Amino acid sequence: MIGRLNHIAIAVPDLDAATATYRDTLGGAVSQPLDQPDHGVTVVFVDLPNTRIELLHPLGDGSPIANFLERNPAGGIHHVCYEVADLIAARDRLSAEGARVLGDGKPRIGAHGNRVLFLHPKDFYGTLIELEEV
Ligand code: CO
């Protein structure tokens, strides 16, 4: 059911510093920062040959990653995103298997304009999983 790794999202306390690390130390191809007010984050994309890293920084009040950074002040991997062909079919299969879908279970429009859902990290070995319909 799950397909390609779409991205790995890393929450960072200092977006400029993290961008410089990925650009200058790791030699990555980094984007300009992009504010995504609907998602409460500012994102820098790092394009890799086979996937993408997203550096996330809180934007505005009530950002979904603010609590994560309070618990992990140095930053950390926030979620991994797998592609699925049919998000509703994936959700229904996961629910039938006993996995918990976060929120009301209805897909939201994600950072790339595609439909997404998030799965409870306690059901997946401590990893928050995003499913994106591609
Ligand atoms: Co994501």
XYZ file of N, CA, C and O and ligand atoms in Angstrom:
537
model
N 0.827 -1.210 0.000
C 0.000 0.000 0.000
C 0.857 1.253 0.000
O 0.677 2.123 -0.840
N 1.818 1.360 0.961
C 2.629 2.573 0.942
C 3.619 2.509 -0.222
O 4.128 1.447 -0.569
N 3.862 3.685 -0.775
C 4.728 3.769 -1.935
C 6.000 4.527 -1.617
O 6.653 4.274 -0.600
N 6.334 5.464 -2.466
C 7.596 6.189 -2.324
C 7.629 6.993 -1.027
O 6.600 7.421 -0.521
N 8.853 7.183 -0.536
C 9.078 8.134 0.558
C 9.003 9.530 -0.042
O 9.860 9.917 -0.843
N 7.970 10.271 0.315
C 7.803 11.609 -0.269
C 8.739 12.616 0.379
O 9.385 13.391 -0.300
N 8.785 12.613 1.717
C 9.734 13.495 2.411
C 9.910 13.054 3.850
O 9.112 12.278 4.381
N 10.986 13.552 4.431
C 11.218 13.470 5.874
C 11.199 14.899 6.379
O 11.880 15.772 5.815
N 10.402 15.155 7.426
C 10.288 16.495 7.976
C 11.079 16.577 9.278
O 10.924 15.728 10.159
N 11.929 17.590 9.366
C 12.764 17.798 10.543
C 12.418 19.152 11.144
O 12.501 20.182 10.445
N 11.992 19.153 12.390
C 11.704 20.409 13.088
C 13.019 21.005 13.575
O 13.852 20.291 14.155
N 13.200 22.304 13.320
C 14.461 22.952 13.677
C 14.176 24.230 14.462
O 13.237 24.960 14.169
N 15.020 24.515 15.481
C 14.786 25.712 16.289
C 15.241 26.995 15.593
O 14.771 28.080 15.950
N 16.166 26.886 14.642
C 16.694 28.075 13.947
C 16.757 27.730 12.462
O 17.634 26.975 12.017
N 15.802 28.281 11.701
C 15.678 27.873 10.295
C 16.872 28.341 9.462
O 17.341 27.607 8.584
N 17.358 29.546 9.734
C 18.514 30.044 8.965
C 19.741 29.165 9.210
O 20.478 28.824 8.276
N 19.956 28.812 10.472
C 21.123 27.990 10.800
C 20.993 26.608 10.165
O 21.963 26.070 9.616
N 19.789 26.032 10.238
C 19.592 24.691 9.668
C 19.741 24.716 8.149
O 20.311 23.803 7.552
N 19.248 25.781 7.527
C 19.390 25.914 6.071
C 20.867 25.999 5.698
O 21.320 25.355 4.741
N 21.619 26.769 6.465
C 23.054 26.898 6.190
C 23.757 25.558 6.371
O 24.642 25.200 5.584
N 23.356 24.801 7.385
C 23.966 23.484 7.599
C 23.718 22.579 6.398
O 24.635 21.921 5.893
N 22.460 22.549 5.941
C 22.144 21.673 4.807
C 22.784 22.158 3.516
O 23.201 21.354 2.676
N 22.898 23.475 3.345
C 23.485 24.020 2.121
C 25.016 23.927 2.160
O 25.631 23.422 1.217
N 25.621 24.417 3.245
C 27.071 24.614 3.257
C 27.820 23.387 3.774
O 28.863 23.037 3.240
N 27.312 22.769 4.822
C 28.012 21.623 5.390
C 27.711 20.355 4.612
O 28.615 19.597 4.259
N 26.424 20.142 4.322
C 26.038 18.915 3.626
C 26.016 19.082 2.112
O 25.900 18.094 1.384
N 26.086 20.317 1.628
C 26.092 20.535 0.182
C 24.765 20.247 -0.484
O 24.716 19.834 -1.648
N 23.677 20.477 0.217
C 22.347 20.193 -0.316
C 21.791 21.359 -1.115
O 22.209 22.511 -0.954
N 20.821 21.036 -1.982
C 20.124 22.047 -2.778
C 18.918 22.527 -1.987
O 17.902 21.830 -1.910
N 19.026 23.697 -1.358
C 17.968 24.189 -0.476
C 17.146 25.254 -1.185
O 17.661 25.996 -2.025
N 15.866 25.323 -0.811
C 14.965 26.337 -1.369
C 15.007 27.598 -0.515
O 15.624 27.626 0.549
N 14.328 28.612 -0.989
C 14.043 29.773 -0.142
C 13.031 29.347 0.924
O 12.250 28.419 0.699
N 12.997 30.031 2.088
C 11.964 29.722 3.083
C 10.575 30.050 2.527
O 10.405 31.054 1.830
N 9.631 29.177 2.841
C 8.259 29.359 2.355
C 7.313 29.324 3.553
O 7.231 28.316 4.257
N 6.616 30.441 3.784
C 5.628 30.480 4.862
C 4.383 29.714 4.440
O 3.862 29.940 3.332
N 3.924 28.849 5.333
C 2.685 28.118 5.078
C 1.752 28.372 6.255
O 1.622 27.538 7.158
N 1.089 29.553 6.250
C 0.281 29.931 7.418
C -0.837 28.935 7.735
O -1.177 28.747 8.907
N -1.367 28.274 6.702
C -2.429 27.291 6.965
C -1.931 26.117 7.792
O -2.724 25.437 8.452
N -0.626 25.876 7.748
C -0.061 24.738 8.467
C 0.765 25.171 9.663
O 1.316 24.326 10.379
N 0.872 26.494 9.877
C 1.604 26.981 11.041
C 3.092 26.717 10.988
O 3.726 26.557 12.033
N 3.645 26.691 9.782
C 5.079 26.417 9.651
C 5.684 27.284 8.550
O 5.006 27.715 7.616
N 6.974 27.515 8.695
C 7.804 27.988 7.586
C 8.692 26.813 7.196
O 9.248 26.143 8.068
N 8.789 26.575 5.885
C 9.466 25.372 5.393
C 10.607 25.746 4.456
O 10.473 26.666 3.645
N 11.711 25.046 4.596
C 12.767 25.054 3.579
C 12.863 23.641 3.034
O 12.971 22.672 3.806
N 12.786 23.517 1.721
C 12.876 22.201 1.084
C 14.327 21.926 0.697
O 15.022 22.802 0.184
N 14.758 20.718 0.954
C 16.073 20.260 0.504
C 15.813 19.137 -0.495
O 15.316 18.063 -0.120
N 16.102 19.405 -1.757
C 15.840 18.407 -2.798
C 16.999 17.440 -2.891
O 18.148 17.841 -3.088
N 16.684 16.175 -2.761
C 17.670 15.096 -2.911
C 17.304 14.305 -4.165
O 16.180 14.390 -4.646
N 18.232 13.516 -4.688
C 17.911 12.770 -5.917
C 16.715 11.833 -5.756
O 15.990 11.601 -6.723
N 16.523 11.287 -4.565
C 15.467 10.279 -4.417
C 14.347 10.679 -3.480
O 13.372 9.941 -3.327
N 14.463 11.811 -2.803
C 13.376 12.259 -1.942
C 13.648 13.708 -1.556
O 14.430 14.400 -2.216
N 13.024 14.166 -0.493
C 13.142 15.562 -0.104
C 13.150 15.627 1.423
O 12.484 14.834 2.085
N 13.935 16.554 1.931
C 13.907 16.871 3.355
C 13.154 18.183 3.506
O 13.335 19.105 2.697
N 12.315 18.272 4.523
C 11.629 19.527 4.810
C 12.060 19.999 6.191
O 11.819 19.312 7.186
N 12.695 21.154 6.227
C 13.069 21.772 7.501
C 11.890 22.624 7.935
O 11.473 23.542 7.222
N 11.334 22.308 9.113
C 10.115 22.973 9.600
C 10.448 23.870 10.769
O 11.173 23.470 11.692
N 9.863 25.056 10.739
C 10.003 25.989 11.850
C 8.622 26.550 12.149
O 7.847 26.809 11.231
N 8.295 26.741 13.449
C 6.949 27.229 13.779
C 6.677 28.610 13.174
O 7.568 29.455 13.100
N 5.440 28.810 12.750
C 4.980 30.105 12.240
C 3.677 30.445 12.953
O 2.709 29.694 12.871
N 3.676 31.581 13.654
C 2.454 32.039 14.310
C 2.153 31.266 15.584
O 2.921 30.415 16.026
N 0.995 31.599 16.175
C 0.585 30.958 17.424
C -0.018 29.587 17.140
O -0.636 29.383 16.104
N 0.172 28.674 18.070
C -0.471 27.370 17.957
C 0.092 26.511 16.841
O -0.606 25.667 16.293
N 1.339 26.739 16.484
C 1.937 25.894 15.448
C 1.958 24.443 15.901
O 2.270 24.152 17.061
N 1.649 23.510 14.991
C 1.641 22.099 15.388
C 3.023 21.572 15.774
O 3.113 20.501 16.365
N 4.081 22.296 15.448
C 5.397 21.790 15.831
C 6.003 22.521 17.031
O 7.106 22.196 17.456
N 5.264 23.499 17.592
C 5.804 24.236 18.744
C 6.019 23.302 19.934
O 7.070 23.342 20.584
N 5.046 22.459 20.224
C 5.192 21.531 21.351
C 6.344 20.567 21.130
O 7.077 20.230 22.054
N 6.481 20.123 19.890
C 7.563 19.189 19.569
C 8.917 19.829 19.867
O 9.803 19.198 20.452
N 9.067 21.099 19.491
C 10.344 21.766 19.735
C 10.557 22.052 21.219
O 11.692 22.113 21.678
N 9.452 22.218 21.967
C 9.625 22.377 23.414
C 10.187 21.094 24.024
O 11.026 21.137 24.917
N 9.727 19.960 23.518
C 10.219 18.673 24.039
C 11.579 18.308 23.451
O 12.311 17.517 24.047
N 11.874 18.847 22.284
C 13.127 18.534 21.586
C 13.794 19.850 21.175
O 13.796 20.217 19.999
N 14.354 20.573 22.134
C 14.813 21.936 21.828
C 15.930 22.010 20.790
O 16.109 23.048 20.156
N 16.666 20.930 20.607
C 17.713 20.946 19.580
C 17.168 20.594 18.200
O 17.913 20.611 17.216
N 15.877 20.265 18.108
C 15.275 19.820 16.858
C 15.218 18.307 16.798
O 15.716 17.618 17.694
N 14.594 17.801 15.739
C 14.495 16.352 15.582
C 13.589 15.987 14.429
O 12.886 16.847 13.878
N 13.633 14.705 14.076
C 12.738 14.234 13.008
C 11.306 14.313 13.505
O 10.968 13.745 14.550
N 10.467 15.029 12.774
C 9.078 15.236 13.187
C 8.144 14.199 12.573
O 7.284 13.656 13.257
N 8.277 13.949 11.289
C 7.469 12.901 10.659
C 8.114 12.426 9.369
O 9.014 13.080 8.833
N 7.637 11.270 8.911
C 8.001 10.781 7.586
C 6.719 10.707 6.767
O 5.636 10.490 7.319
N 6.853 10.935 5.473
C 5.671 10.970 4.606
C 5.808 9.936 3.505
O 6.748 9.979 2.715
N 4.833 9.011 3.487
C 4.776 7.984 2.448
C 3.656 8.326 1.467
O 2.602 8.826 1.862
N 3.895 8.016 0.215
C 2.867 8.246 -0.798
C 1.928 7.043 -0.873
O 2.360 5.898 -0.737
N 0.658 7.355 -1.069
C -0.337 6.311 -1.349
C -1.148 6.758 -2.564
O -1.311 7.955 -2.819
N -1.676 5.770 -3.278
C -2.438 6.084 -4.482
C -3.872 6.482 -4.134
O -4.483 7.303 -4.825
N -4.422 5.900 -3.074
C -5.833 6.132 -2.716
C -5.889 6.339 -1.203
O -5.804 5.372 -0.438
N -6.042 7.597 -0.786
C -5.945 7.923 0.635
C -7.116 7.357 1.435
O -6.934 6.885 2.561
N -8.297 7.396 0.869
C -9.460 6.889 1.600
C -9.367 5.374 1.777
O -9.631 4.833 2.862
N -8.946 4.689 0.737
C -8.767 3.237 0.855
C -7.697 2.916 1.890
O -7.848 1.978 2.683
N -6.621 3.709 1.898
C -5.557 3.493 2.884
C -6.083 3.721 4.293
O -5.826 2.933 5.210
N -6.828 4.806 4.480
C -7.376 5.106 5.803
C -8.287 3.974 6.286
O -8.192 3.526 7.435
N -9.149 3.508 5.410
C -10.106 2.485 5.823
C -9.385 1.178 6.162
O -9.747 0.494 7.124
N -8.361 0.859 5.402
C -7.588 -0.357 5.701
C -6.875 -0.214 7.041
O -6.879 -1.135 7.865
N -6.257 0.957 7.279
C -5.531 1.165 8.534
C -6.477 1.139 9.721
O -6.158 0.564 10.769
N -7.634 1.773 9.589
C -8.608 1.768 10.678
C -9.055 0.345 10.983
O -9.181 -0.041 12.146
N -9.272 -0.432 9.935
C -9.681 -1.829 10.123
C -8.589 -2.629 10.824
O -8.869 -3.580 11.558
N -7.335 -2.233 10.619
C -6.201 -2.906 11.269
C -5.976 -2.401 12.693
O -5.061 -2.871 13.379
N -6.751 -1.398 13.099
C -6.635 -0.886 14.460
C -5.712 0.307 14.612
O -5.470 0.769 15.730
N -5.183 0.820 13.523
C -4.310 1.997 13.606
C -5.169 3.250 13.773
O -6.288 3.325 13.256
N -4.617 4.194 14.512
C -5.353 5.423 14.778
C -4.960 6.520 13.787
O -3.787 6.844 13.640
N -5.981 7.076 13.143
C -5.788 8.226 12.262
C -6.016 9.475 13.102
O -6.989 9.542 13.863
N -5.128 10.442 13.008
C -5.252 11.641 13.834
C -6.372 12.546 13.320
O -6.738 12.517 12.156
N -6.886 13.379 14.244
C -7.937 14.328 13.888
C -9.255 13.618 13.668
O -9.519 12.579 14.274
N -10.069 14.189 12.789
C -11.403 13.620 12.568
C -11.404 12.541 11.485
O -12.468 12.059 11.103
N -10.204 12.184 10.998
C -10.121 11.118 10.002
C -10.400 11.584 8.594
O -10.325 10.799 7.652
N -10.716 12.878 8.454
C -10.957 13.395 7.101
C -9.645 13.948 6.536
O -8.916 14.655 7.235
N -9.336 13.655 5.274
C -8.104 14.184 4.679
C -8.102 15.708 4.696
O -9.155 16.345 4.583
N -6.902 16.254 4.883
C -6.702 17.696 4.750
C -5.829 17.933 3.528
O -5.196 17.011 3.026
N -5.810 19.167 3.083
C -4.903 19.516 1.986
C -3.545 19.815 2.600
O -3.410 20.689 3.460
N -2.546 19.052 2.183
C -1.225 19.165 2.777
C -0.390 20.269 2.155
O -0.872 21.077 1.351
N 0.860 20.269 2.538
C 1.772 21.343 2.151
C 2.020 21.390 0.648
O 2.480 22.399 0.136
N 1.746 20.303 -0.054
C 2.014 20.284 -1.497
C 0.745 20.316 -2.323
O 0.758 19.998 -3.511
N -0.383 20.654 -1.674
C -1.645 20.733 -2.408
C -2.325 19.396 -2.615
O -3.360 19.324 -3.277
N -1.759 18.333 -2.037
C -2.383 17.013 -2.136
C -3.081 16.670 -0.825
O -2.803 17.268 0.210
N -3.959 15.686 -0.868
C -4.661 15.277 0.340
C -3.738 14.457 1.240
O -2.996 13.596 0.749
N -3.814 14.738 2.550
C -2.948 14.042 3.507
C -3.751 13.616 4.732
O -4.800 14.177 5.048
N -3.197 12.609 5.427
C -3.665 12.177 6.747
C -2.435 11.871 7.585
O -1.385 11.521 7.046
N -2.593 11.969 8.906
C -1.515 11.605 9.808
C -1.949 10.433 10.676
O -3.115 10.332 11.067
N -0.976 9.555 10.978
C -1.232 8.349 11.770
C -0.543 8.465 13.114
O 0.551 9.024 13.215
N -1.177 7.919 14.135
C -0.684 8.079 15.503
C 0.699 7.444 15.676
O 0.885 6.265 15.353
N 1.658 8.220 16.210
C 3.017 7.659 16.342
C 3.093 6.436 17.249
O 3.950 5.573 17.049
N 2.183 6.322 18.217
C 2.263 5.172 19.120
C 1.932 3.872 18.413
O 2.277 2.791 18.877
N 1.263 3.959 17.279
C 0.951 2.750 16.516
C 2.060 2.378 15.541
O 1.998 1.315 14.913
N 3.068 3.258 15.409
C 4.116 3.034 14.404
C 5.504 3.309 14.983
O 6.281 4.067 14.428
N 5.744 2.718 16.155
C 7.106 2.687 16.720
C 7.664 4.074 16.970
O 8.841 4.348 16.730
N 6.789 4.946 17.443
C 7.247 6.269 17.837
C 7.457 7.236 16.689
O 8.069 8.288 16.879
N 6.935 6.879 15.518
C 7.120 7.744 14.351
C 5.780 8.271 13.862
O 4.877 7.488 13.541
N 5.659 9.586 13.817
C 4.476 10.194 13.205
C 4.561 9.974 11.702
O 5.575 10.305 11.074
N 3.513 9.404 11.131
C 3.480 9.101 9.696
C 2.445 9.998 9.014
O 1.304 10.096 9.469
N 2.880 10.623 7.951
C 1.965 11.350 7.060
C 1.768 10.494 5.819
O 2.736 9.957 5.262
N 0.531 10.359 5.410
C 0.222 9.711 4.126
C -0.232 10.793 3.161
O -1.100 11.610 3.499
N 0.364 10.804 1.998
C -0.003 11.808 0.996
C -0.481 11.109 -0.257
O 0.181 10.181 -0.752
N -1.633 11.555 -0.744
C -2.173 10.963 -1.968
C -1.492 11.585 -3.188
O -1.596 12.782 -3.417
N -0.783 10.748 -3.918
C -0.028 11.239 -5.091
C -0.420 10.408 -6.300
O -0.461 9.185 -6.211
Co 4.971 16.514 5.751
